[in-house]
Amino acid sequence: MAEARLRWLLPLGLSLAVLVPLGVLWQRSLIPGSLSVLDMGVPDFGTGTVFGASAHDHHGEAGTSVTDLVDAPNRPADVTVDLRADAAQLEIAGRPVQGFTVNGTSPGPTIRAQQGQLVEVRFTNGSVPGGATLHWHGVDVPNAMDGVAGVTQDAVDVGHSFTYRFVASRAGTYWYHSHQVSHRQVIGGLLGALVVSPAGDATPSETGDVVAIAHTYAGFRTINGQAGDLRVAAAPGDRVRVRVVNTDNATLPLWADQPVTLAALDGSEVNRPTPLTGVMVGVAAGGRADLLVDVPAAGAARVQLSKSTAVIVGADGVEPPPPSQPSSWLDLLSYGSPLATTLDPTRPDRSFSYRMTQQPGFVRGRPGVWWAINGQLYPQLPMFMVRQGELVAVHFDNQTTETHPMHLHGHHLLVLARNHQPASGSPWWTDSLDVLPGENYDVVFWATNPGLWMDHCHNLDHAKDGMITHLAYEGVTTPFRLGGDHLNEPE
Ligand code: C2O
Ligand code: CU
């Protein structure tokens, strides 16, 4: 009798021993209909001072709301742009592709400003279902202007508008894109370029300046929305700056049929760059590379953006053949020349570990093997806590089988070392850093831009699967919610 009971109790007990913890894991992976980002993360103070509960007490009165973190609210704008986003059918390589436009095209218009100007963009959602926003990738905007749905604002519903204002304080190549359901909206083309030229135009040696947005629509590689090559008219002896923007999810390789110079990376000028031969430049997802192309006497230079598309700079009708693809990559760790800085990056106030692994479990209730950060799955991910003014070190360690282009909003990372080998070239400032499988990087940033900032993988399919964390400054709170009435979903 007792034995018979044991016969069914034992398996039942064993099943429960497996199912109950699984159920708990499943339950923990679900996202409530409305959630503050401050409740999502697990506070991580790294090696620095742990500060009071008030930093996390967003229900209290204390603290600064993200909405108060703005630039010069009374200063008149120098550059004013109206942008309207729509869901639209695009025509790519003669085929219809469902996507998005900004002012009727994808990519949208390139915004040009001078360093120091105040840029004001009136953004209207014409017809993007589920709402849209604009994020200024690589620009250290004030937090209220960061465009992250559910963190710094609500998604802009159809028929509604939001005005972005920021001072373009650094010259360089940047881009804008929606940060609502980005894995669909960015991939569908809700994006465009932003070019900030140096104050007083310090580049008289350049005779031309062109943007080349590399984007793949439904499997078709394009430059500036067109399948095929981009032709840039220029005369022999001209020097043209080609601003390559990689808006895809994977690394974009660049190479040319003659020496070209990598003048800037992610909006930061390289110190004393040398002409490149026989190597590829790898542009991380979200990253930008400014190439200086000198038009040869032969009439035209050819820069490959991957195997399938090219920028041809020179006389019309000259068609240089595709150069063969180099087998090695430019190592940015040793490119250009070091520059003495007044800021000492070697004594951080706080150090964080950002270890990426793959782990079985549940994300949003779905079983699978998911991206984990410091051993945790979305949404139990670290919330990196900092105080304003700190020098912050991050150790990225990619123990997964795929590349992760790491993007911290609102800040620039300075690379100190890769696999413990110190950087020896130009200061390497980046906002989109490819961390390859098995690689680790030591980077620092100065925490001088208070707010709640996403710190995520810019392979947007990885982000959608939970490869996102946040950086939170002490005392900053948000009135916005993930989910909620506006269905905010930044990934
Ligand atoms: Cu280019 Cu979080 O974005
Ligand atoms: Cu990734």
Tab-separated table of C-alpha atoms and ligand atoms in Angstrom:
chain	number	residue	atom	x	y	z
A	1	MET	CA	0.000	0.000	0.000
A	2	ALA	CA	2.669	2.488	1.123
A	3	GLU	CA	4.844	1.199	-1.661
A	4	ALA	CA	2.120	1.834	-4.239
A	5	ARG	CA	1.692	5.364	-3.000
A	6	LEU	CA	5.418	5.919	-3.227
A	7	ARG	CA	5.292	4.704	-6.800
A	8	TRP	CA	3.333	7.776	-7.869
A	9	LEU	CA	4.456	10.199	-5.181
A	10	LEU	CA	8.101	9.884	-6.072
A	11	PRO	CA	7.790	10.794	-9.761
A	12	LEU	CA	5.328	13.520	-8.842
A	13	GLY	CA	7.779	14.920	-6.316
A	14	LEU	CA	10.595	14.751	-8.809
A	15	SER	CA	8.534	16.476	-11.492
A	16	LEU	CA	7.572	19.206	-9.062
A	17	ALA	CA	11.208	19.604	-8.032
A	18	VAL	CA	11.953	20.380	-11.675
A	19	LEU	CA	8.772	22.220	-12.621
A	20	VAL	CA	8.456	24.575	-9.677
A	21	PRO	CA	11.872	26.246	-10.128
A	22	LEU	CA	11.237	26.326	-13.891
A	23	GLY	CA	7.907	27.977	-13.215
A	24	VAL	CA	9.586	30.540	-11.009
A	25	LEU	CA	12.171	31.269	-13.715
A	26	TRP	CA	9.403	31.570	-16.291
A	27	GLN	CA	7.432	33.896	-14.034
A	28	ARG	CA	10.492	36.071	-13.353
A	29	SER	CA	11.064	36.470	-17.100
A	30	LEU	CA	7.644	37.995	-17.726
A	31	ILE	CA	7.421	41.756	-18.089
A	32	PRO	CA	4.429	43.378	-16.405
A	33	GLY	CA	2.181	45.514	-18.604
A	34	SER	CA	3.813	48.637	-17.223
A	35	LEU	CA	7.273	48.742	-15.664
A	36	SER	CA	9.691	51.447	-14.601
A	37	VAL	CA	13.153	50.839	-15.990
A	38	LEU	CA	14.392	51.501	-12.454
A	39	ASP	CA	12.551	48.385	-11.299
A	40	MET	CA	13.963	46.327	-14.126
A	41	GLY	CA	17.619	46.265	-13.282
A	42	VAL	CA	19.496	44.953	-10.307
A	43	PRO	CA	21.601	47.856	-8.961
A	44	ASP	CA	25.311	47.256	-9.529
A	45	PHE	CA	27.733	49.687	-7.906
A	46	GLY	CA	30.826	48.018	-9.316
A	47	THR	CA	33.904	48.634	-7.202
A	48	GLY	CA	32.767	52.112	-6.167
A	49	THR	CA	30.886	53.603	-3.250
A	50	VAL	CA	27.409	52.248	-2.689
A	51	PHE	CA	25.069	55.181	-2.401
A	52	GLY	CA	21.820	55.514	-0.576
A	53	ALA	CA	18.486	53.958	-1.349
A	54	SER	CA	17.277	57.371	-2.500
A	55	ALA	CA	19.027	56.749	-5.801
A	56	HIS	CA	16.659	53.907	-6.412
A	57	ASP	CA	13.693	55.438	-4.689
A	58	HIS	CA	11.919	56.736	-7.738
A	59	HIS	CA	8.602	56.660	-5.950
A	60	GLY	CA	9.747	59.372	-3.587
A	61	GLU	CA	9.768	63.089	-4.201
A	62	ALA	CA	13.532	63.375	-4.238
A	63	GLY	CA	15.647	63.196	-7.358
A	64	THR	CA	15.877	64.706	-10.804
A	65	SER	CA	13.427	63.610	-13.459
A	66	VAL	CA	14.889	62.766	-16.870
A	67	THR	CA	12.477	65.362	-18.279
A	68	ASP	CA	14.427	68.127	-16.514
A	69	LEU	CA	17.703	67.152	-18.169
A	70	VAL	CA	17.625	69.518	-21.166
A	71	ASP	CA	20.014	71.935	-22.949
A	72	ALA	CA	19.577	75.730	-22.833
A	73	PRO	CA	15.747	75.764	-22.895
A	74	ASN	CA	15.559	79.479	-23.708
A	75	ARG	CA	18.229	79.632	-26.357
A	76	PRO	CA	16.844	80.088	-29.861
A	77	ALA	CA	17.606	77.275	-32.308
A	78	ASP	CA	20.281	77.724	-34.980
A	79	VAL	CA	19.139	74.798	-37.088
A	80	THR	CA	15.457	73.899	-37.273
A	81	VAL	CA	14.244	70.772	-39.019
A	82	ASP	CA	10.828	69.169	-39.372
A	83	LEU	CA	10.887	65.408	-39.655
A	84	ARG	CA	7.858	63.244	-40.268
A	85	ALA	CA	8.006	59.476	-40.042
A	86	ASP	CA	5.661	57.207	-41.989
A	87	ALA	CA	5.086	53.553	-42.602
A	88	ALA	CA	5.598	53.144	-46.331
A	89	GLN	CA	6.314	50.799	-49.162
A	90	LEU	CA	9.871	51.362	-50.332
A	91	GLU	CA	11.263	50.383	-53.675
A	92	ILE	CA	14.628	48.695	-53.324
A	93	ALA	CA	16.362	47.247	-56.387
A	94	GLY	CA	13.036	47.487	-58.188
A	95	ARG	CA	11.224	45.437	-55.591
A	96	PRO	CA	8.618	46.549	-53.046
A	97	VAL	CA	9.792	46.431	-49.419
A	98	GLN	CA	7.604	47.296	-46.426
A	99	GLY	CA	9.465	49.863	-44.371
A	100	PHE	CA	9.482	53.395	-43.049
A	101	THR	CA	10.312	56.827	-44.413
A	102	VAL	CA	11.370	60.129	-42.907
A	103	ASN	CA	10.058	63.073	-44.968
A	104	GLY	CA	9.139	60.614	-47.688
A	105	THR	CA	12.443	58.799	-48.149
A	106	SER	CA	14.599	56.214	-46.446
A	107	PRO	CA	17.111	57.186	-45.275
A	108	GLY	CA	15.579	60.485	-44.232
A	109	PRO	CA	17.255	63.827	-44.911
A	110	THR	CA	20.789	64.406	-43.679
A	111	ILE	CA	20.780	67.065	-40.986
A	112	ARG	CA	23.801	69.362	-41.161
A	113	ALA	CA	24.896	71.650	-38.348
A	114	GLN	CA	28.000	73.479	-37.220
A	115	GLN	CA	29.694	72.586	-33.983
A	116	GLY	CA	28.162	74.612	-31.153
A	117	GLN	CA	24.837	75.205	-32.874
A	118	LEU	CA	21.567	74.407	-31.217
A	119	VAL	CA	19.651	71.879	-33.281
A	120	GLU	CA	15.886	71.706	-32.979
A	121	VAL	CA	14.020	68.861	-34.631
A	122	ARG	CA	10.243	68.818	-34.638
A	123	PHE	CA	9.403	65.156	-35.026
A	124	THR	CA	5.938	64.039	-36.073
A	125	ASN	CA	4.664	60.514	-36.342
A	126	GLY	CA	2.659	60.549	-39.574
A	127	SER	CA	1.642	56.914	-39.670
A	128	VAL	CA	4.026	54.593	-37.828
A	129	PRO	CA	1.807	52.087	-36.019
A	130	GLY	CA	2.676	51.612	-32.369
A	131	GLY	CA	4.539	54.913	-32.126
A	132	ALA	CA	8.080	56.041	-32.920
A	133	THR	CA	10.868	58.220	-31.515
A	134	LEU	CA	14.217	59.621	-32.636
A	135	HIS	CA	17.458	58.716	-30.900
A	136	TRP	CA	20.648	60.646	-31.769
A	137	HIS	CA	23.182	57.873	-32.050
A	138	GLY	CA	26.624	59.037	-30.950
A	139	VAL	CA	25.539	62.513	-29.894
A	140	ASP	CA	25.907	63.198	-26.180
A	141	VAL	CA	22.506	64.865	-25.972
A	142	PRO	CA	20.925	65.812	-22.642
A	143	ASN	CA	19.005	62.822	-21.328
A	144	ALA	CA	15.494	64.183	-22.027
A	145	MET	CA	16.391	64.259	-25.748
A	146	ASP	CA	17.727	60.706	-25.973
A	147	GLY	CA	14.599	59.336	-27.616
A	148	VAL	CA	14.320	56.038	-25.761
A	149	ALA	CA	10.672	55.035	-25.536
A	150	GLY	CA	9.705	54.171	-21.981
A	151	VAL	CA	12.892	55.594	-20.463
A	152	THR	CA	13.311	59.218	-21.575
A	153	GLN	CA	9.937	59.796	-23.264
A	154	ASP	CA	6.779	58.079	-24.437
A	155	ALA	CA	6.638	56.704	-27.949
A	156	VAL	CA	5.125	59.395	-30.192
A	157	ASP	CA	1.744	58.116	-31.331
A	158	VAL	CA	0.378	58.635	-34.839
A	159	GLY	CA	-0.625	62.270	-35.291
A	160	HIS	CA	1.517	63.480	-32.399
A	161	SER	CA	4.815	65.348	-32.199
A	162	PHE	CA	7.878	65.686	-30.002
A	163	THR	CA	10.546	68.388	-30.229
A	164	TYR	CA	14.187	67.434	-29.768
A	165	ARG	CA	16.669	70.177	-28.851
A	166	PHE	CA	20.365	69.766	-28.254
A	167	VAL	CA	23.638	71.574	-28.755
A	168	ALA	CA	25.823	69.833	-31.339
A	169	SER	CA	28.915	70.152	-29.203
A	170	ARG	CA	31.171	67.702	-31.052
A	171	ALA	CA	31.917	67.751	-34.752
A	172	GLY	CA	31.555	64.454	-36.573
A	173	THR	CA	29.318	61.943	-38.279
A	174	TYR	CA	26.255	60.744	-36.385
A	175	TRP	CA	22.876	59.303	-37.172
A	176	TYR	CA	19.336	59.301	-35.923
A	177	HIS	CA	16.922	56.413	-35.696
A	178	SER	CA	13.768	55.355	-33.936
A	179	HIS	CA	14.221	53.823	-30.509
A	180	GLN	CA	10.740	52.332	-30.349
A	181	VAL	CA	10.595	48.688	-31.478
A	182	SER	CA	13.994	49.418	-33.023
A	183	HIS	CA	14.571	45.918	-34.271
A	184	ARG	CA	11.710	46.525	-36.726
A	185	GLN	CA	11.749	50.297	-37.239
A	186	VAL	CA	15.508	50.770	-37.692
A	187	ILE	CA	15.779	47.732	-39.918
A	188	GLY	CA	12.803	49.085	-41.881
A	189	GLY	CA	14.654	52.331	-42.491
A	190	LEU	CA	13.398	54.855	-39.924
A	191	LEU	CA	16.785	56.581	-39.842
A	192	GLY	CA	19.024	59.268	-41.311
A	193	ALA	CA	22.405	60.965	-40.888
A	194	LEU	CA	23.484	63.948	-38.832
A	195	VAL	CA	26.721	65.703	-39.784
A	196	VAL	CA	28.282	68.268	-37.488
A	197	SER	CA	31.065	70.247	-39.143
A	198	PRO	CA	33.830	71.766	-37.064
A	199	ALA	CA	33.320	75.365	-35.954
A	200	GLY	CA	34.954	77.707	-38.470
A	201	ASP	CA	35.436	74.732	-40.824
A	202	ALA	CA	38.903	73.512	-39.972
A	203	THR	CA	39.175	71.169	-42.958
A	204	PRO	CA	40.171	73.341	-45.962
A	205	SER	CA	42.072	70.448	-47.561
A	206	GLU	CA	38.813	68.632	-48.258
A	207	THR	CA	37.050	69.547	-51.465
A	208	GLY	CA	34.073	67.303	-51.004
A	209	ASP	CA	31.977	65.783	-48.248
A	210	VAL	CA	29.500	62.996	-48.781
A	211	VAL	CA	27.426	60.720	-46.561
A	212	ALA	CA	27.197	56.994	-47.393
A	213	ILE	CA	24.635	55.183	-45.259
A	214	ALA	CA	25.048	51.445	-45.624
A	215	HIS	CA	21.737	49.759	-44.943
A	216	THR	CA	20.264	46.389	-45.842
A	217	TYR	CA	16.544	46.387	-46.650
A	218	ALA	CA	14.956	42.953	-46.794
A	219	GLY	CA	18.259	41.392	-47.821
A	220	PHE	CA	19.237	44.119	-50.339
A	221	ARG	CA	22.397	46.055	-49.582
A	222	THR	CA	22.085	49.735	-50.365
A	223	ILE	CA	23.973	53.003	-50.049
A	224	ASN	CA	21.724	55.952	-49.208
A	225	GLY	CA	18.706	53.799	-49.998
A	226	GLN	CA	19.822	52.821	-53.515
A	227	ALA	CA	20.953	49.362	-54.511
A	228	GLY	CA	24.190	49.543	-56.476
A	229	ASP	CA	27.110	51.947	-56.302
A	230	LEU	CA	27.113	55.545	-55.129
A	231	ARG	CA	28.816	57.875	-57.617
A	232	VAL	CA	30.411	61.037	-56.287
A	233	ALA	CA	31.566	63.556	-58.888
A	234	ALA	CA	35.095	64.822	-58.242
A	235	ALA	CA	38.182	65.841	-60.219
A	236	PRO	CA	41.672	64.331	-60.075
A	237	GLY	CA	43.517	65.741	-57.069
A	238	ASP	CA	40.334	66.339	-55.087
A	239	ARG	CA	40.137	65.016	-51.551
A	240	VAL	CA	36.663	63.856	-50.563
A	241	ARG	CA	35.496	62.905	-47.082
A	242	VAL	CA	33.221	59.861	-47.318
A	243	ARG	CA	31.199	59.502	-44.144
A	244	VAL	CA	30.229	55.848	-43.919
A	245	VAL	CA	27.403	55.062	-41.506
A	246	ASN	CA	26.695	51.415	-40.735
A	247	THR	CA	23.019	51.175	-39.826
A	248	ASP	CA	22.885	47.367	-40.095
A	249	ASN	CA	23.206	44.738	-37.384
A	250	ALA	CA	26.568	43.313	-38.452
A	251	THR	CA	30.098	44.659	-38.962
A	252	LEU	CA	30.597	46.417	-42.307
A	253	PRO	CA	33.992	45.848	-43.973
A	254	LEU	CA	35.487	48.741	-46.021
A	255	TRP	CA	38.415	48.568	-48.439
A	256	ALA	CA	39.597	50.578	-51.418
A	257	ASP	CA	41.540	50.274	-54.666
A	258	GLN	CA	44.106	52.824	-53.480
A	259	PRO	CA	45.375	54.147	-50.134
A	260	VAL	CA	42.627	55.911	-48.152
A	261	THR	CA	42.874	57.483	-44.729
A	262	LEU	CA	40.578	56.790	-41.806
A	263	ALA	CA	40.148	60.366	-40.589
A	264	ALA	CA	37.506	59.808	-37.939
A	265	LEU	CA	35.741	57.026	-36.135
A	266	ASP	CA	32.344	57.395	-34.441
A	267	GLY	CA	32.587	61.177	-34.763
A	268	SER	CA	36.054	61.504	-33.224
A	269	GLU	CA	39.043	62.532	-35.355
A	270	VAL	CA	41.920	60.063	-35.385
A	271	ASN	CA	45.205	61.670	-34.347
A	272	ARG	CA	47.689	61.610	-37.261
A	273	PRO	CA	46.082	58.814	-39.280
A	274	THR	CA	48.187	57.178	-41.997
A	275	PRO	CA	46.980	55.969	-45.427
A	276	LEU	CA	45.757	52.378	-45.437
A	277	THR	CA	46.716	49.672	-47.882
A	278	GLY	CA	45.879	45.996	-47.903
A	279	VAL	CA	43.567	46.068	-44.888
A	280	MET	CA	39.858	46.325	-44.253
A	281	VAL	CA	38.315	48.789	-41.853
A	282	GLY	CA	35.577	47.142	-39.808
A	283	VAL	CA	32.706	49.469	-38.969
A	284	ALA	CA	30.685	48.139	-36.049
A	285	ALA	CA	26.893	48.108	-36.209
A	286	GLY	CA	25.872	51.689	-35.448
A	287	GLY	CA	29.426	52.926	-36.006
A	288	ARG	CA	30.733	55.518	-38.456
A	289	ALA	CA	34.009	55.769	-40.365
A	290	ASP	CA	35.078	58.948	-42.187
A	291	LEU	CA	37.431	58.075	-45.038
A	292	LEU	CA	39.542	60.605	-46.916
A	293	VAL	CA	39.623	59.578	-50.549
A	294	ASP	CA	42.068	61.247	-52.962
A	295	VAL	CA	40.924	61.167	-56.553
A	296	PRO	CA	43.766	59.700	-58.648
A	297	ALA	CA	44.942	60.973	-62.015
A	298	ALA	CA	43.346	57.861	-63.515
A	299	GLY	CA	39.986	59.476	-62.843
A	300	ALA	CA	38.227	57.627	-60.011
A	301	ALA	CA	38.763	55.804	-56.737
A	302	ARG	CA	36.632	52.922	-55.584
A	303	VAL	CA	35.748	52.182	-51.958
A	304	GLN	CA	33.967	48.911	-51.287
A	305	LEU	CA	31.293	48.850	-48.607
A	306	SER	CA	31.285	45.049	-48.378
A	307	LYS	CA	31.577	43.052	-51.581
A	308	SER	CA	28.269	44.116	-53.041
A	309	THR	CA	28.274	47.926	-52.957
A	310	ALA	CA	30.848	50.649	-53.553
A	311	VAL	CA	31.362	54.404	-53.454
A	312	ILE	CA	33.055	55.598	-56.648
A	313	VAL	CA	34.669	59.004	-56.285
A	314	GLY	CA	35.815	60.705	-59.495
A	315	ALA	CA	34.970	61.522	-63.064
A	316	ASP	CA	31.676	60.326	-64.476
A	317	GLY	CA	31.966	57.317	-66.729
A	318	VAL	CA	35.199	56.039	-65.183
A	319	GLU	CA	34.469	52.602	-63.735
A	320	PRO	CA	37.378	51.244	-61.687
A	321	PRO	CA	37.164	47.455	-61.270
A	322	PRO	CA	36.398	46.092	-57.766
A	323	PRO	CA	39.649	45.621	-55.841
A	324	SER	CA	40.228	42.239	-54.273
A	325	GLN	CA	39.196	41.942	-50.662
A	326	PRO	CA	42.109	42.125	-48.191
A	327	SER	CA	42.322	39.283	-45.720
A	328	SER	CA	43.242	41.307	-42.636
A	329	TRP	CA	41.618	44.057	-40.614
A	330	LEU	CA	42.982	47.408	-39.541
A	331	ASP	CA	43.819	47.230	-35.847
A	332	LEU	CA	42.451	50.387	-34.261
A	333	LEU	CA	44.424	49.636	-31.119
A	334	SER	CA	47.611	50.809	-32.839
A	335	TYR	CA	46.337	53.117	-35.623
A	336	GLY	CA	47.432	56.777	-35.608
A	337	SER	CA	49.582	58.416	-32.947
A	338	PRO	CA	49.086	58.796	-29.222
A	339	LEU	CA	48.059	62.163	-27.901
A	340	ALA	CA	48.863	63.470	-24.455
A	341	THR	CA	45.683	64.196	-22.548
A	342	THR	CA	45.131	66.136	-19.367
A	343	LEU	CA	42.637	63.538	-18.194
A	344	ASP	CA	44.198	60.518	-16.513
A	345	PRO	CA	42.158	57.459	-17.507
A	346	THR	CA	44.016	55.042	-15.267
A	347	ARG	CA	42.470	55.786	-11.870
A	348	PRO	CA	38.755	55.070	-12.181
A	349	ASP	CA	36.381	55.900	-9.357
A	350	ARG	CA	34.345	52.834	-10.229
A	351	SER	CA	34.881	49.697	-12.323
A	352	PHE	CA	32.196	47.485	-13.785
A	353	SER	CA	32.318	44.061	-15.298
A	354	TYR	CA	30.178	43.462	-18.424
A	355	ARG	CA	30.473	39.741	-19.062
A	356	MET	CA	28.451	38.294	-21.911
A	357	THR	CA	27.536	34.620	-22.010
A	358	GLN	CA	24.833	32.357	-23.389
A	359	GLN	CA	22.561	30.699	-20.894
A	360	PRO	CA	19.441	28.520	-20.972
A	361	GLY	CA	16.323	29.982	-19.399
A	362	PHE	CA	13.309	32.125	-20.179
A	363	VAL	CA	13.110	35.607	-21.712
A	364	ARG	CA	9.625	37.167	-21.834
A	365	GLY	CA	8.239	33.731	-21.029
A	366	ARG	CA	9.980	32.030	-23.953
A	367	PRO	CA	12.314	29.129	-23.241
A	368	GLY	CA	15.664	29.083	-25.014
A	369	VAL	CA	19.353	29.821	-24.801
A	370	TRP	CA	19.640	33.589	-24.316
A	371	TRP	CA	22.250	36.318	-23.997
A	372	ALA	CA	23.198	36.763	-20.367
A	373	ILE	CA	25.048	39.668	-18.791
A	374	ASN	CA	27.036	38.958	-15.647
A	375	GLY	CA	25.207	35.640	-15.451
A	376	GLN	CA	21.691	37.104	-15.543
A	377	LEU	CA	18.962	37.142	-18.175
A	378	TYR	CA	16.630	39.996	-19.133
A	379	PRO	CA	15.055	41.654	-17.169
A	380	GLN	CA	17.214	40.806	-14.096
A	381	LEU	CA	20.138	42.613	-15.729
A	382	PRO	CA	22.584	44.895	-13.989
A	383	MET	CA	21.676	48.567	-13.595
A	384	PHE	CA	25.096	50.232	-13.554
A	385	MET	CA	24.985	52.932	-10.883
A	386	VAL	CA	27.266	55.980	-11.074
A	387	ARG	CA	27.681	59.385	-9.534
A	388	GLN	CA	28.113	62.504	-11.609
A	389	GLY	CA	31.754	63.386	-12.228
A	390	GLU	CA	33.150	59.899	-11.773
A	391	LEU	CA	35.627	58.257	-14.088
A	392	VAL	CA	34.076	54.890	-14.845
A	393	ALA	CA	35.869	51.806	-16.144
A	394	VAL	CA	34.095	48.937	-17.886
A	395	HIS	CA	35.542	45.529	-18.655
A	396	PHE	CA	33.653	43.970	-21.585
A	397	ASP	CA	34.205	40.243	-21.826
A	398	ASN	CA	32.568	38.379	-24.694
A	399	GLN	CA	32.332	34.691	-23.842
A	400	THR	CA	29.683	34.028	-26.506
A	401	THR	CA	29.957	32.775	-30.066
A	402	GLU	CA	28.891	36.053	-31.736
A	403	THR	CA	30.146	39.630	-32.088
A	404	HIS	CA	28.445	42.259	-29.936
A	405	PRO	CA	28.632	45.925	-30.993
A	406	MET	CA	28.362	47.667	-27.631
A	407	HIS	CA	26.673	51.062	-27.549
A	408	LEU	CA	26.426	53.279	-24.487
A	409	HIS	CA	24.071	56.210	-24.955
A	410	GLY	CA	25.080	59.753	-24.027
A	411	HIS	CA	28.804	59.081	-23.535
A	412	HIS	CA	31.948	58.206	-25.451
A	413	LEU	CA	34.132	55.305	-24.482
A	414	LEU	CA	37.906	55.559	-24.562
A	415	VAL	CA	39.496	52.187	-25.306
A	416	LEU	CA	42.424	51.391	-22.997
A	417	ALA	CA	43.161	47.788	-23.896
A	418	ARG	CA	42.001	44.710	-25.776
A	419	ASN	CA	42.755	41.299	-24.326
A	420	HIS	CA	44.928	43.213	-21.823
A	421	GLN	CA	47.105	44.625	-24.606
A	422	PRO	CA	47.247	48.398	-24.086
A	423	ALA	CA	46.153	50.812	-26.828
A	424	SER	CA	49.189	52.362	-28.493
A	425	GLY	CA	47.787	54.478	-31.329
A	426	SER	CA	45.561	57.527	-31.510
A	427	PRO	CA	43.154	57.892	-28.603
A	428	TRP	CA	40.393	55.490	-29.662
A	429	TRP	CA	37.073	57.078	-28.800
A	430	THR	CA	34.035	55.038	-29.711
A	431	ASP	CA	30.319	54.777	-29.121
A	432	SER	CA	29.855	51.517	-31.041
A	433	LEU	CA	32.523	49.011	-30.082
A	434	ASP	CA	32.664	45.588	-31.709
A	435	VAL	CA	33.582	42.982	-29.122
A	436	LEU	CA	34.370	39.769	-30.986
A	437	PRO	CA	33.878	36.261	-29.555
A	438	GLY	CA	36.606	35.558	-27.026
A	439	GLU	CA	37.678	39.194	-26.813
A	440	ASN	CA	37.719	41.456	-23.818
A	441	TYR	CA	38.096	45.226	-23.715
A	442	ASP	CA	38.947	47.718	-21.030
A	443	VAL	CA	37.311	51.085	-21.618
A	444	VAL	CA	36.626	54.198	-19.564
A	445	PHE	CA	34.169	57.053	-19.763
A	446	TRP	CA	33.623	60.206	-17.811
A	447	ALA	CA	30.221	60.293	-16.145
A	448	THR	CA	29.421	63.923	-16.891
A	449	ASN	CA	26.015	63.596	-18.536
A	450	PRO	CA	23.421	62.746	-15.883
A	451	GLY	CA	20.487	60.577	-16.797
A	452	LEU	CA	19.247	57.072	-17.393
A	453	TRP	CA	21.086	55.723	-20.404
A	454	MET	CA	20.789	52.530	-22.363
A	455	ASP	CA	23.984	50.501	-22.627
A	456	HIS	CA	23.223	47.764	-25.112
A	457	CYS	CA	24.205	45.578	-28.003
A	458	HIS	CA	23.493	47.310	-31.334
A	459	ASN	CA	22.807	44.068	-33.093
A	460	LEU	CA	19.128	44.928	-32.687
A	461	ASP	CA	18.070	41.308	-32.862
A	462	HIS	CA	20.264	40.666	-29.830
A	463	ALA	CA	18.842	43.736	-28.077
A	464	LYS	CA	15.322	42.451	-28.726
A	465	ASP	CA	16.353	39.200	-27.056
A	466	GLY	CA	17.355	41.077	-23.935
A	467	MET	CA	20.948	42.179	-24.514
A	468	ILE	CA	20.326	45.543	-22.895
A	469	THR	CA	21.362	47.190	-19.680
A	470	HIS	CA	21.188	50.724	-18.340
A	471	LEU	CA	23.519	53.224	-16.765
A	472	ALA	CA	21.812	55.187	-13.996
A	473	TYR	CA	23.108	58.309	-12.315
A	474	GLU	CA	22.471	58.746	-8.637
A	475	GLY	CA	19.122	60.367	-7.963
A	476	VAL	CA	17.790	60.404	-11.528
A	477	THR	CA	14.234	59.165	-11.922
A	478	THR	CA	11.816	58.727	-14.788
A	479	PRO	CA	8.056	59.209	-15.043
A	480	PHE	CA	7.958	56.956	-18.152
A	481	ARG	CA	7.193	53.256	-18.204
A	482	LEU	CA	8.060	50.348	-20.418
A	483	GLY	CA	4.759	49.081	-21.810
A	484	GLY	CA	1.953	51.210	-20.433
A	485	ASP	CA	-0.556	53.197	-22.495
A	486	HIS	CA	1.995	54.081	-25.172
A	487	LEU	CA	3.197	50.466	-25.487
A	488	ASN	CA	6.756	51.676	-25.034
A	489	GLU	CA	9.176	49.030	-26.241
A	490	PRO	CA	12.614	50.542	-26.913
A	491	GLU	CA	14.189	47.380	-28.314
B	1	C2O	CU1	21.644	53.437	-32.086
B	1	C2O	CU2	20.284	52.473	-28.336
B	1	C2O	O1	20.898	52.977	-30.211
B	2	CU	CU	24.953	41.312	-29.402
